[in-house]
Short mmCIF file of C-alpha atoms in Angstrom, two decimals:
data_model
loop_
_atom_site.label_atom_id
_atom_site.label_comp_id
_atom_site.label_asym_id
_atom_site.label_seq_id
_atom_site.Cartn_x
_atom_site.Cartn_y
_atom_site.Cartn_z
CA MET A 3 33.57 -156.17 111.63
CA ASN A 4 31.52 -154.93 114.58
CA LEU A 5 28.34 -153.24 113.35
CA ALA A 6 26.45 -153.30 116.65
CA ASN A 7 26.36 -149.49 116.85
CA TYR A 8 26.48 -148.71 113.14
CA ASP A 9 23.86 -146.21 111.96
CA PHE A 10 22.54 -147.99 108.88
CA ASP A 11 19.87 -145.38 108.07
CA ALA A 12 22.33 -142.47 108.05
CA ASN A 13 25.24 -144.18 106.34
CA LEU A 14 23.73 -146.61 103.84
CA HIS A 15 20.94 -146.15 101.34
CA ARG A 16 19.23 -149.13 99.71
CA PHE A 17 16.70 -148.88 96.93
CA GLU A 18 15.35 -150.88 94.01
CA GLN A 19 14.70 -149.56 90.55
CA GLY A 20 14.35 -151.19 87.15
CA GLY A 21 15.13 -154.63 88.57
CA GLU A 22 18.36 -153.44 90.19
CA ARG A 23 19.12 -153.68 93.91
CA ILE A 24 21.32 -150.69 94.62
CA VAL A 25 23.29 -149.78 97.74
CA LEU A 26 24.99 -146.44 98.31
CA ASP A 27 27.69 -146.20 100.94
CA VAL A 28 26.99 -142.58 101.86
CA ASN A 29 30.35 -141.54 103.28
CA SER A 30 32.63 -143.07 100.68
CA GLY A 31 30.24 -142.40 97.78
CA SER A 32 30.64 -146.03 96.66
CA LEU A 33 27.76 -147.53 94.69
CA HIS A 34 27.03 -151.26 94.63
CA SER A 35 24.64 -153.52 92.75
CA PHE A 36 23.63 -156.46 94.95
CA ASP A 37 22.33 -159.89 94.03
CA PRO A 38 19.36 -161.34 96.00
CA VAL A 39 21.56 -163.12 98.56
CA ALA A 40 23.66 -160.05 99.38
CA TRP A 41 20.52 -157.90 99.47
CA GLU A 42 18.85 -160.13 102.06
CA ALA A 43 22.09 -160.45 104.01
CA LEU A 44 22.43 -156.69 104.26
CA LYS A 45 18.86 -156.28 105.48
CA LEU A 46 19.43 -158.94 108.14
CA LEU A 47 22.70 -157.35 109.25
CA GLU A 48 20.75 -154.24 110.11
CA GLU A 49 17.92 -156.10 111.82
CA LEU A 50 20.34 -158.26 113.83
CA ARG A 51 22.64 -155.38 114.78
CA GLY A 52 25.60 -156.73 112.85
CA ASN A 53 25.50 -160.29 114.16
CA TRP A 54 27.21 -161.98 111.20
CA GLY A 55 26.76 -165.50 112.52
CA ALA A 56 23.03 -165.06 113.08
CA VAL A 57 22.67 -163.72 109.55
CA GLN A 58 24.06 -166.94 108.10
CA GLU A 59 21.84 -169.01 110.34
CA GLN A 60 18.71 -167.23 109.13
CA LEU A 61 19.44 -167.29 105.40
CA THR A 62 18.39 -170.92 105.14
CA GLN A 63 16.60 -170.42 101.83
CA TYR A 64 19.97 -170.06 100.06
CA ASP A 65 22.92 -172.41 99.61
CA GLN A 66 25.04 -172.02 102.76
CA ALA A 67 28.33 -171.98 100.87
CA GLU A 68 27.01 -169.10 98.78
CA VAL A 69 25.85 -167.26 101.90
CA ALA A 70 29.28 -167.66 103.51
CA GLU A 71 30.93 -166.31 100.37
CA VAL A 72 28.59 -163.31 100.28
CA LEU A 73 29.30 -162.46 103.93
CA GLN A 74 33.04 -162.64 103.24
CA GLU A 75 32.60 -160.27 100.29
CA LEU A 76 30.64 -157.81 102.43
CA GLN A 77 33.40 -157.87 105.05
CA ALA A 78 36.02 -157.33 102.35
CA LEU A 79 34.13 -154.27 101.09
CA ALA A 80 34.04 -152.97 104.65
CA GLU A 81 37.79 -153.43 105.03
CA GLU A 82 38.50 -151.52 101.84
CA GLY A 83 36.26 -148.66 103.00
CA THR A 84 33.53 -148.89 100.38
CA LEU A 85 30.82 -150.34 102.61
CA PHE A 86 29.88 -149.58 106.23
CA SER A 87 32.16 -146.53 106.22
CA GLY A 88 31.75 -143.98 108.99
CA ASP A 89 30.62 -140.37 108.83
CA PRO A 90 33.63 -137.99 108.89
CA GLY A 91 31.70 -135.51 111.06
CA PRO A 92 31.06 -133.65 113.14
CA TYR A 93 33.00 -131.24 110.97
CA GLU A 94 33.15 -127.47 110.84
CA PRO A 95 34.53 -126.11 107.55
CA ALA A 96 37.33 -123.57 107.91
CA PHE A 97 36.74 -120.24 106.17
CA PRO A 98 38.92 -117.15 105.78
CA ALA A 99 37.98 -114.23 108.03
CA GLU A 100 37.07 -112.13 105.01
CA PRO A 101 34.75 -113.89 102.51
CA ILE A 102 36.38 -114.68 99.19
CA ILE A 103 33.81 -113.89 96.49
CA LYS A 104 34.34 -115.95 93.36
CA ALA A 105 31.06 -115.31 91.52
CA ILE A 106 28.38 -112.67 91.14
CA CYS A 107 24.90 -112.75 89.67
CA LEU A 108 24.60 -109.41 87.91
CA HIS A 109 20.99 -108.22 87.74
CA VAL A 110 21.32 -106.01 84.70
CA ALA A 111 17.54 -105.83 84.31
CA HIS A 112 14.70 -105.80 86.80
CA ASP A 113 12.28 -105.88 83.93
CA CYS A 114 11.04 -108.62 81.65
CA ASN A 115 9.12 -109.08 78.42
CA LEU A 116 7.31 -112.14 79.83
CA ARG A 117 4.95 -112.50 82.79
CA CYS A 118 5.68 -116.02 84.03
CA GLU A 119 3.19 -117.05 86.70
CA TYR A 120 5.71 -118.88 88.89
CA CYS A 121 8.40 -116.19 88.71
CA PHE A 122 10.10 -115.76 92.10
CA ALA A 123 11.15 -112.29 90.92
CA GLY A 124 7.60 -110.92 90.82
CA THR A 125 7.51 -111.08 86.97
CA GLY A 126 10.92 -109.43 86.86
CA ASP A 127 10.82 -106.43 89.18
CA PHE A 128 11.76 -108.27 92.41
CA GLY A 129 9.09 -106.34 94.28
CA GLY A 130 10.51 -102.96 93.32
CA ASP A 131 10.81 -100.71 90.29
CA ARG A 132 11.24 -102.03 86.77
CA SER A 133 14.76 -100.71 86.44
CA LEU A 134 17.86 -101.40 84.38
CA MET A 135 21.43 -101.45 85.65
CA ASP A 136 23.54 -98.62 84.27
CA LEU A 137 27.02 -99.20 82.94
CA GLU A 138 28.89 -97.67 85.87
CA VAL A 139 27.16 -99.89 88.43
CA GLY A 140 28.01 -102.92 86.32
CA LYS A 141 31.65 -101.88 86.02
CA GLN A 142 31.89 -101.38 89.76
CA ALA A 143 30.36 -104.83 90.35
CA ILE A 144 33.05 -106.38 88.16
CA ARG A 145 35.77 -104.46 89.99
CA PHE A 146 34.23 -105.73 93.23
CA VAL A 147 34.40 -109.42 92.32
CA LEU A 148 37.92 -109.09 90.96
CA SER A 149 39.11 -107.39 94.14
CA LYS A 150 37.22 -109.72 96.51
CA SER A 151 38.23 -112.97 94.82
CA GLY A 152 41.54 -113.09 96.69
CA HIS A 153 43.92 -115.74 95.43
CA ARG A 154 41.40 -117.13 92.95
CA LYS A 155 42.42 -116.63 89.34
CA HIS A 156 39.03 -117.46 87.87
CA CYS A 157 35.86 -115.46 88.55
CA GLU A 158 32.32 -115.86 87.26
CA VAL A 159 29.74 -113.29 86.23
CA ASP A 160 26.19 -114.30 85.34
CA PHE A 161 24.01 -111.75 83.54
CA PHE A 162 20.56 -112.16 85.04
CA GLY A 163 17.16 -110.52 85.41
CA GLY A 164 14.29 -110.15 84.76
CA GLU A 165 15.45 -110.53 81.22
CA PRO A 166 19.06 -109.35 80.76
CA LEU A 167 18.73 -108.91 77.00
CA VAL A 168 16.40 -105.95 77.49
CA ASN A 169 19.64 -104.26 78.61
CA TYR A 170 21.76 -105.76 75.86
CA ARG A 171 23.86 -102.64 75.26
CA VAL A 172 25.12 -102.69 78.85
CA VAL A 173 25.74 -106.45 78.70
CA LYS A 174 27.97 -105.99 75.65
CA GLU A 175 29.94 -103.16 77.20
CA LEU A 176 30.40 -105.03 80.47
CA VAL A 177 31.80 -108.08 78.70
CA ASP A 178 34.39 -105.90 76.99
CA PHE A 179 35.18 -104.05 80.22
CA GLY A 180 35.35 -107.27 82.22
CA ARG A 181 37.81 -108.95 79.85
CA LYS A 182 40.19 -106.00 80.08
CA ALA A 183 39.81 -105.51 83.84
CA ALA A 184 40.40 -109.19 84.51
CA GLU A 185 43.51 -109.24 82.34
CA GLU A 186 44.91 -106.26 84.20
CA ALA A 187 44.26 -108.07 87.50
CA GLY A 188 45.94 -111.25 86.24
CA LYS A 189 42.63 -113.12 86.28
CA THR A 190 39.91 -114.38 83.97
CA ILE A 191 36.14 -113.98 84.04
CA LYS A 192 33.75 -116.68 82.86
CA PHE A 193 30.53 -115.04 81.66
CA THR A 194 27.11 -116.69 81.65
CA LEU A 195 23.79 -115.27 80.50
CA THR A 196 20.36 -116.51 81.55
CA THR A 197 17.66 -115.59 79.04
CA ASN A 198 14.06 -116.33 78.08
CA ALA A 199 15.27 -116.24 74.44
CA VAL A 200 12.64 -113.78 73.23
CA LEU A 201 15.38 -111.39 72.05
CA LEU A 202 17.86 -114.09 71.05
CA ASP A 203 18.24 -113.03 67.42
CA LYS A 204 21.17 -113.74 65.12
CA GLN A 205 23.12 -110.67 66.21
CA VAL A 206 22.87 -111.65 69.88
CA ARG A 207 23.75 -115.28 69.11
CA GLU A 208 26.87 -114.19 67.23
CA PHE A 209 27.92 -111.97 70.14
CA LEU A 210 27.51 -114.82 72.63
CA GLU A 211 29.48 -117.19 70.43
CA ALA A 212 32.28 -114.70 69.73
CA ASN A 213 32.72 -114.02 73.44
CA ASP A 214 32.58 -117.62 74.64
CA ILE A 215 29.57 -116.91 76.87
CA SER A 216 27.68 -119.84 78.36
CA VAL A 217 23.91 -119.57 78.09
CA VAL A 218 20.92 -120.83 80.06
CA LEU A 219 17.75 -120.65 77.93
CA SER A 220 14.25 -120.91 79.37
CA LEU A 221 11.53 -123.04 77.78
CA ASP A 222 9.18 -125.31 79.72
CA GLY A 223 8.58 -127.91 77.03
CA ARG A 224 5.40 -128.60 75.07
CA GLN A 225 3.61 -125.53 73.72
CA GLU A 226 0.50 -125.88 75.89
CA VAL A 227 2.65 -126.36 79.00
CA ASN A 228 4.95 -123.45 78.26
CA ASP A 229 2.23 -121.00 77.26
CA GLN A 230 0.14 -121.68 80.35
CA MET A 231 2.94 -120.46 82.62
CA ARG A 232 5.13 -118.25 80.39
CA PRO A 233 2.94 -115.72 78.52
CA TYR A 234 3.75 -112.26 77.25
CA ALA A 235 2.41 -109.26 79.15
CA ASP A 236 -0.71 -109.31 76.98
CA GLY A 237 -1.43 -112.93 77.93
CA SER A 238 -0.48 -114.48 74.60
CA GLY A 239 1.83 -117.50 74.50
CA SER A 240 5.59 -117.14 74.02
CA TYR A 241 6.33 -120.65 72.74
CA GLY A 242 6.45 -119.94 68.99
CA LEU A 243 9.18 -117.29 68.92
CA VAL A 244 11.13 -118.72 71.84
CA ALA A 245 11.23 -122.25 70.43
CA GLU A 246 12.44 -120.99 67.05
CA ASN A 247 15.16 -118.85 68.62
CA ILE A 248 16.33 -121.71 70.82
CA LYS A 249 16.36 -124.14 67.90
CA ALA A 250 18.52 -121.71 65.94
CA PHE A 251 20.86 -121.26 68.90
CA VAL A 252 21.39 -124.95 69.70
CA ALA A 253 21.86 -125.81 66.02
CA GLU A 254 24.91 -123.53 66.05
CA GLN A 255 26.51 -125.23 69.07
CA THR A 256 29.27 -127.59 67.99
CA ASN A 257 30.87 -128.97 71.16
CA PRO A 258 29.19 -127.69 74.33
CA SER A 259 30.27 -129.07 77.69
CA PRO A 260 27.75 -131.60 79.09
CA PHE A 261 28.35 -130.14 82.53
CA ALA A 262 27.93 -126.62 83.89
CA VAL A 263 31.65 -125.96 83.40
CA GLY A 264 33.66 -124.63 80.48
CA THR A 265 31.47 -123.28 77.73
CA TYR A 266 28.02 -124.76 77.91
CA TYR A 267 24.36 -124.20 77.28
CA TYR A 268 21.33 -125.59 79.02
CA VAL A 269 17.71 -125.32 78.02
CA ARG A 270 16.06 -124.95 81.38
CA GLY A 271 12.38 -125.57 82.03
CA THR A 272 10.20 -125.52 85.12
CA TYR A 273 7.55 -128.16 85.74
CA THR A 274 4.51 -127.63 87.96
CA HIS A 275 1.40 -129.36 89.27
CA HIS A 276 -0.06 -128.89 85.77
CA ASN A 277 2.50 -131.09 84.00
CA LEU A 278 3.37 -133.91 86.35
CA ASP A 279 4.34 -135.91 83.26
CA PHE A 280 7.25 -133.50 82.78
CA ASP A 281 9.35 -136.28 81.27
CA GLN A 282 7.31 -135.67 78.11
CA ASP A 283 8.46 -132.05 78.17
CA VAL A 284 12.09 -133.13 78.44
CA LEU A 285 11.61 -135.39 75.43
CA HIS A 286 9.87 -132.56 73.57
CA LEU A 287 12.90 -130.34 74.14
CA ALA A 288 15.13 -133.14 72.87
CA GLU A 289 12.96 -133.39 69.74
CA LEU A 290 13.57 -129.68 69.14
CA GLY A 291 17.28 -130.48 68.96
CA CYS A 292 18.18 -129.50 72.52
CA ARG A 293 20.83 -131.85 73.85
CA GLN A 294 21.62 -130.15 77.17
CA ILE A 295 18.43 -130.04 79.24
CA SER A 296 17.51 -129.15 82.80
CA VAL A 297 13.88 -129.21 83.91
CA GLU A 298 13.36 -128.16 87.54
CA PRO A 299 10.44 -128.45 89.97
CA VAL A 300 8.55 -125.25 90.71
CA VAL A 301 8.94 -123.78 94.19
CA ALA A 302 5.63 -122.20 95.16
CA GLY A 303 3.49 -121.66 98.23
CA PRO A 304 0.53 -124.01 98.79
CA GLU A 305 -1.95 -121.31 97.77
CA ALA A 306 -0.64 -121.21 94.19
CA HIS A 307 -2.63 -123.19 91.62
CA HIS A 308 0.59 -124.55 90.14
CA ALA A 309 2.11 -125.68 93.48
CA PHE A 310 2.67 -129.37 94.13
CA ARG A 311 0.45 -131.41 96.41
CA GLU A 312 1.58 -134.33 98.54
CA GLU A 313 -0.26 -136.73 96.25
CA ASP A 314 1.84 -135.49 93.31
CA LEU A 315 5.04 -137.06 94.64
CA PRO A 316 4.45 -140.68 93.49
CA VAL A 317 3.45 -139.39 90.04
CA LEU A 318 6.60 -137.28 89.82
CA ALA A 319 8.71 -140.24 90.94
CA SER A 320 7.28 -142.29 88.07
CA SER A 321 8.08 -139.48 85.63
CA TYR A 322 11.70 -139.46 86.77
CA GLU A 323 11.92 -143.23 86.40
CA ARG A 324 10.47 -143.12 82.88
CA LEU A 325 12.90 -140.36 82.00
CA ALA A 326 15.83 -142.41 83.29
CA GLU A 327 14.83 -145.35 81.07
CA GLU A 328 14.49 -143.11 78.02
CA TYR A 329 17.80 -141.45 78.84
CA LEU A 330 19.50 -144.86 78.85
CA ALA A 331 17.70 -146.05 75.72
CA ARG A 332 18.97 -143.05 73.74
CA ARG A 333 22.60 -143.11 74.88
CA GLY A 334 24.93 -143.33 71.91
CA SER A 335 22.17 -142.61 69.40
CA PRO A 336 21.54 -139.40 67.41
CA ALA A 337 18.58 -138.76 69.71
CA GLU A 338 20.57 -138.84 72.98
CA PHE A 339 20.37 -135.94 75.40
CA ASN A 340 22.01 -134.87 78.63
CA PHE A 341 19.76 -134.23 81.61
CA PHE A 342 21.43 -132.02 84.21
CA HIS A 343 20.15 -133.85 87.29
CA PHE A 344 21.36 -137.20 85.99
CA ASN A 345 24.96 -135.95 85.92
CA LEU A 346 26.50 -137.59 88.95
CA GLU A 347 30.22 -137.76 89.66
CA LEU A 348 30.96 -140.30 92.37
CA GLY A 349 34.72 -140.60 92.04
CA LYS A 350 35.89 -137.04 91.40
CA GLY A 351 33.34 -134.92 93.18
CA PRO A 352 33.92 -131.78 95.24
CA CYS A 353 35.82 -131.75 98.52
CA LEU A 354 34.03 -132.29 101.83
CA PRO A 355 33.59 -128.57 102.74
CA LYS A 356 31.93 -127.98 99.37
CA ARG A 357 29.69 -131.02 99.78
CA LEU A 358 28.56 -129.74 103.16
CA SER A 359 27.48 -126.28 102.11
CA GLY A 360 26.41 -126.50 98.49
CA CYS A 361 26.28 -123.35 96.39
CA GLY A 362 28.28 -120.92 98.53
CA ALA A 363 25.53 -118.30 98.58
CA GLY A 364 26.26 -115.43 100.93
CA TYR A 365 30.00 -115.90 101.18
CA GLU A 366 31.38 -117.13 97.82
CA TYR A 367 28.54 -116.09 95.56
CA LEU A 368 26.53 -112.85 95.71
CA ALA A 369 23.83 -111.19 93.64
CA VAL A 370 24.00 -107.54 92.60
CA SER A 371 20.78 -105.55 92.12
CA PRO A 372 20.57 -102.76 89.50
CA ASP A 373 21.51 -100.13 92.09
CA GLY A 374 24.58 -102.07 93.26
CA THR A 375 23.16 -103.60 96.46
CA LEU A 376 24.54 -107.02 97.34
CA TYR A 377 22.42 -110.01 98.40
CA PRO A 378 23.32 -113.64 99.24
CA CYS A 379 21.88 -114.90 95.94
CA HIS A 380 19.41 -113.98 93.22
CA GLN A 381 16.47 -115.40 95.19
CA PHE A 382 17.10 -113.06 98.13
CA VAL A 383 17.22 -109.89 96.02
CA GLY A 384 14.72 -107.29 97.24
CA LYS A 385 14.56 -108.69 100.80
CA ASP A 386 15.87 -105.89 103.02
CA GLU A 387 16.91 -108.19 105.85
CA PHE A 388 19.31 -109.94 103.48
CA LYS A 389 21.22 -106.92 102.22
CA VAL A 390 24.87 -107.94 102.42
CA GLY A 391 26.46 -104.65 101.37
CA ASP A 392 27.04 -102.82 98.12
CA VAL A 393 29.61 -102.78 95.35
CA PHE A 394 30.61 -99.16 95.98
CA SER A 395 31.66 -99.51 99.61
CA GLY A 396 33.07 -102.95 98.86
CA THR A 397 32.01 -104.18 102.27
CA VAL A 398 30.28 -107.44 103.03
CA ASN A 399 28.13 -108.02 106.12
CA LEU A 400 30.36 -110.50 107.94
CA GLU A 401 27.66 -111.60 110.36
CA LEU A 402 25.29 -112.48 107.52
CA ALA A 403 28.10 -114.25 105.68
CA LYS A 404 28.85 -116.28 108.81
CA LYS A 405 25.18 -117.19 109.09
CA PHE A 406 25.20 -118.65 105.58
CA ARG A 407 28.55 -120.35 106.13
CA ALA A 408 27.18 -122.05 109.22
CA SER A 409 24.06 -123.33 107.44
CA HIS A 410 25.67 -126.60 106.39
CA VAL A 411 24.47 -130.16 106.79
CA TYR A 412 26.03 -130.81 110.19
CA ASN A 413 24.18 -127.79 111.57
CA LYS A 414 20.84 -128.84 110.10
CA PRO A 415 19.16 -131.46 112.31
CA GLU A 416 17.05 -132.84 109.45
CA CYS A 417 20.12 -133.22 107.24
CA ARG A 418 22.59 -134.90 109.58
CA ARG A 419 21.20 -138.39 109.03
CA CYS A 420 19.85 -137.95 105.50
CA TRP A 421 21.51 -140.27 103.01
CA ALA A 422 21.61 -137.51 100.36
CA ARG A 423 23.41 -134.98 102.57
CA PHE A 424 26.73 -135.01 100.72
CA PHE A 425 25.08 -134.58 97.32
CA CYS A 426 22.76 -131.65 97.99
CA GLY A 427 24.72 -129.69 100.60
CA GLY A 428 21.61 -129.16 102.67
CA GLY A 429 19.35 -127.88 99.91
CA CYS A 430 18.45 -124.38 98.76
CA HIS A 431 18.84 -121.64 101.40
CA ALA A 432 16.15 -119.49 99.79
CA ALA A 433 13.59 -122.31 99.78
CA ALA A 434 14.37 -123.06 103.43
CA HIS A 435 13.86 -119.42 104.35
CA ASN A 436 10.74 -118.95 102.23
CA PHE A 437 8.95 -122.07 103.48
CA ASN A 438 10.23 -122.39 107.02
CA GLY A 439 11.69 -118.99 107.93
CA ASP A 440 14.90 -120.76 108.90
CA LEU A 441 18.06 -121.33 106.81
CA ARG A 442 18.69 -124.49 108.78
CA LYS A 443 15.32 -126.12 108.15
CA PRO A 444 15.22 -127.52 104.60
CA TYR A 445 12.25 -127.42 102.26
CA LYS A 446 10.87 -130.96 102.65
CA LEU A 447 9.26 -131.41 99.25
CA GLY A 448 12.42 -130.18 97.57
CA CYS A 449 14.39 -132.77 99.54
CA GLN A 450 12.08 -135.57 98.42
CA LEU A 451 12.41 -134.65 94.77
CA GLN A 452 16.16 -134.28 95.08
CA GLN A 453 16.39 -137.76 96.59
CA LYS A 454 14.41 -139.25 93.72
CA ARG A 455 16.60 -137.53 91.13
CA LEU A 456 19.68 -138.89 92.86
CA GLU A 457 18.27 -142.42 92.90
CA CYS A 458 17.63 -142.20 89.16
CA ALA A 459 21.14 -140.87 88.55
CA MET A 460 22.61 -143.74 90.58
CA TYR A 461 20.46 -146.25 88.74
CA ILE A 462 21.83 -144.91 85.47
CA LYS A 463 25.39 -145.28 86.77
CA VAL A 464 24.73 -148.89 87.68
CA LYS A 465 23.17 -149.72 84.30
CA GLU A 466 25.95 -148.01 82.37
CA ALA A 467 28.60 -149.83 84.38
CA ALA A 468 26.90 -153.15 83.59
CA GLY A 469 27.05 -152.34 79.88
#
């Protein structure tokens, strides 16, 4: 095979972790564990621009018969398309002229009973009034997604805030309305609710269970970590009540999906510069009985005391590696847990258009503010320049939708040759805009953390495959 012009950096990723030598073939998604001979051979193939004969000549420290066998195996992998595969691009995804909206984030409350320091929503009000969505706006939003979902039979509605349970009455009525409206339209709605769990009492838990509603619950981990960043309005810590409510909730879950599909729950935390050992917070959540866990890095400007510094990155990488080892050690035991960012599907992942553009914000997924205004996603709510339309007119700003559609990895110079491009879809649009003022310029620190999470997930795949 001629590799003289092969772009190794863009199409292969090699890394070592936990004693494993791992190679990802980026375009096919194939993952390989290499022995020392194959590892050195691959490095030399890149250095020598694919000169197979010269590679064998230079690997004099190994048995030559073994080297010849390794090179034959590498060529066989290439022939079957699982190594040295080429990028399918340049590729421009095809979209319908009118955006097909499959999901909405319904901001039923721009108010909150906590005052989290890192809150992108300005402690719940999104830079505006502390308002609640009334029932009629919510009903119209549901009519909107049902009418704009085109041929899709399944729609999604996420109750969001602020804290949506401060508007619990409207949430309940909208679930009932949505079920009936979807049935009349020949469709179904999957409901999700994101909550800080302060108001998650038995009555609310029973309602969520009876209506098959998936739930994302917020808790940052250890009490001192959580209470530093997630206090009540009076400054007191929220851990005590929230932890008890979450423990009660998860104890009642019998068979939740380990992925963000079907009926699921996740206990979601945020880690910051103040808890770089966030793996200990994941384990703390597991000790509380939480089995579905997602702990995410904070996104904050450099002026914030809780924002990451460049020197934090090696520490965070070590935390992810420790977490991966603990994750593996607990598999199959009563103490096992599922960590969202370690869920990696290599064989049955999304199609290429989906892998290029990620979440679909702005053209498949929209957020609805309490007054019915539409935005590309929850993190753009309150930004006038990103108003997409409103649920009453039913119109969507096509030019803005096209802008988001076009912000995929082949249109992002820094993404085109990144080995993680087909896993992250180019990163978060909101982070790119907030840090760089450009949807097509990704948030660098976010990319680095995403790459480390992916390496850990791949390492886990390799170890599990080896038994």
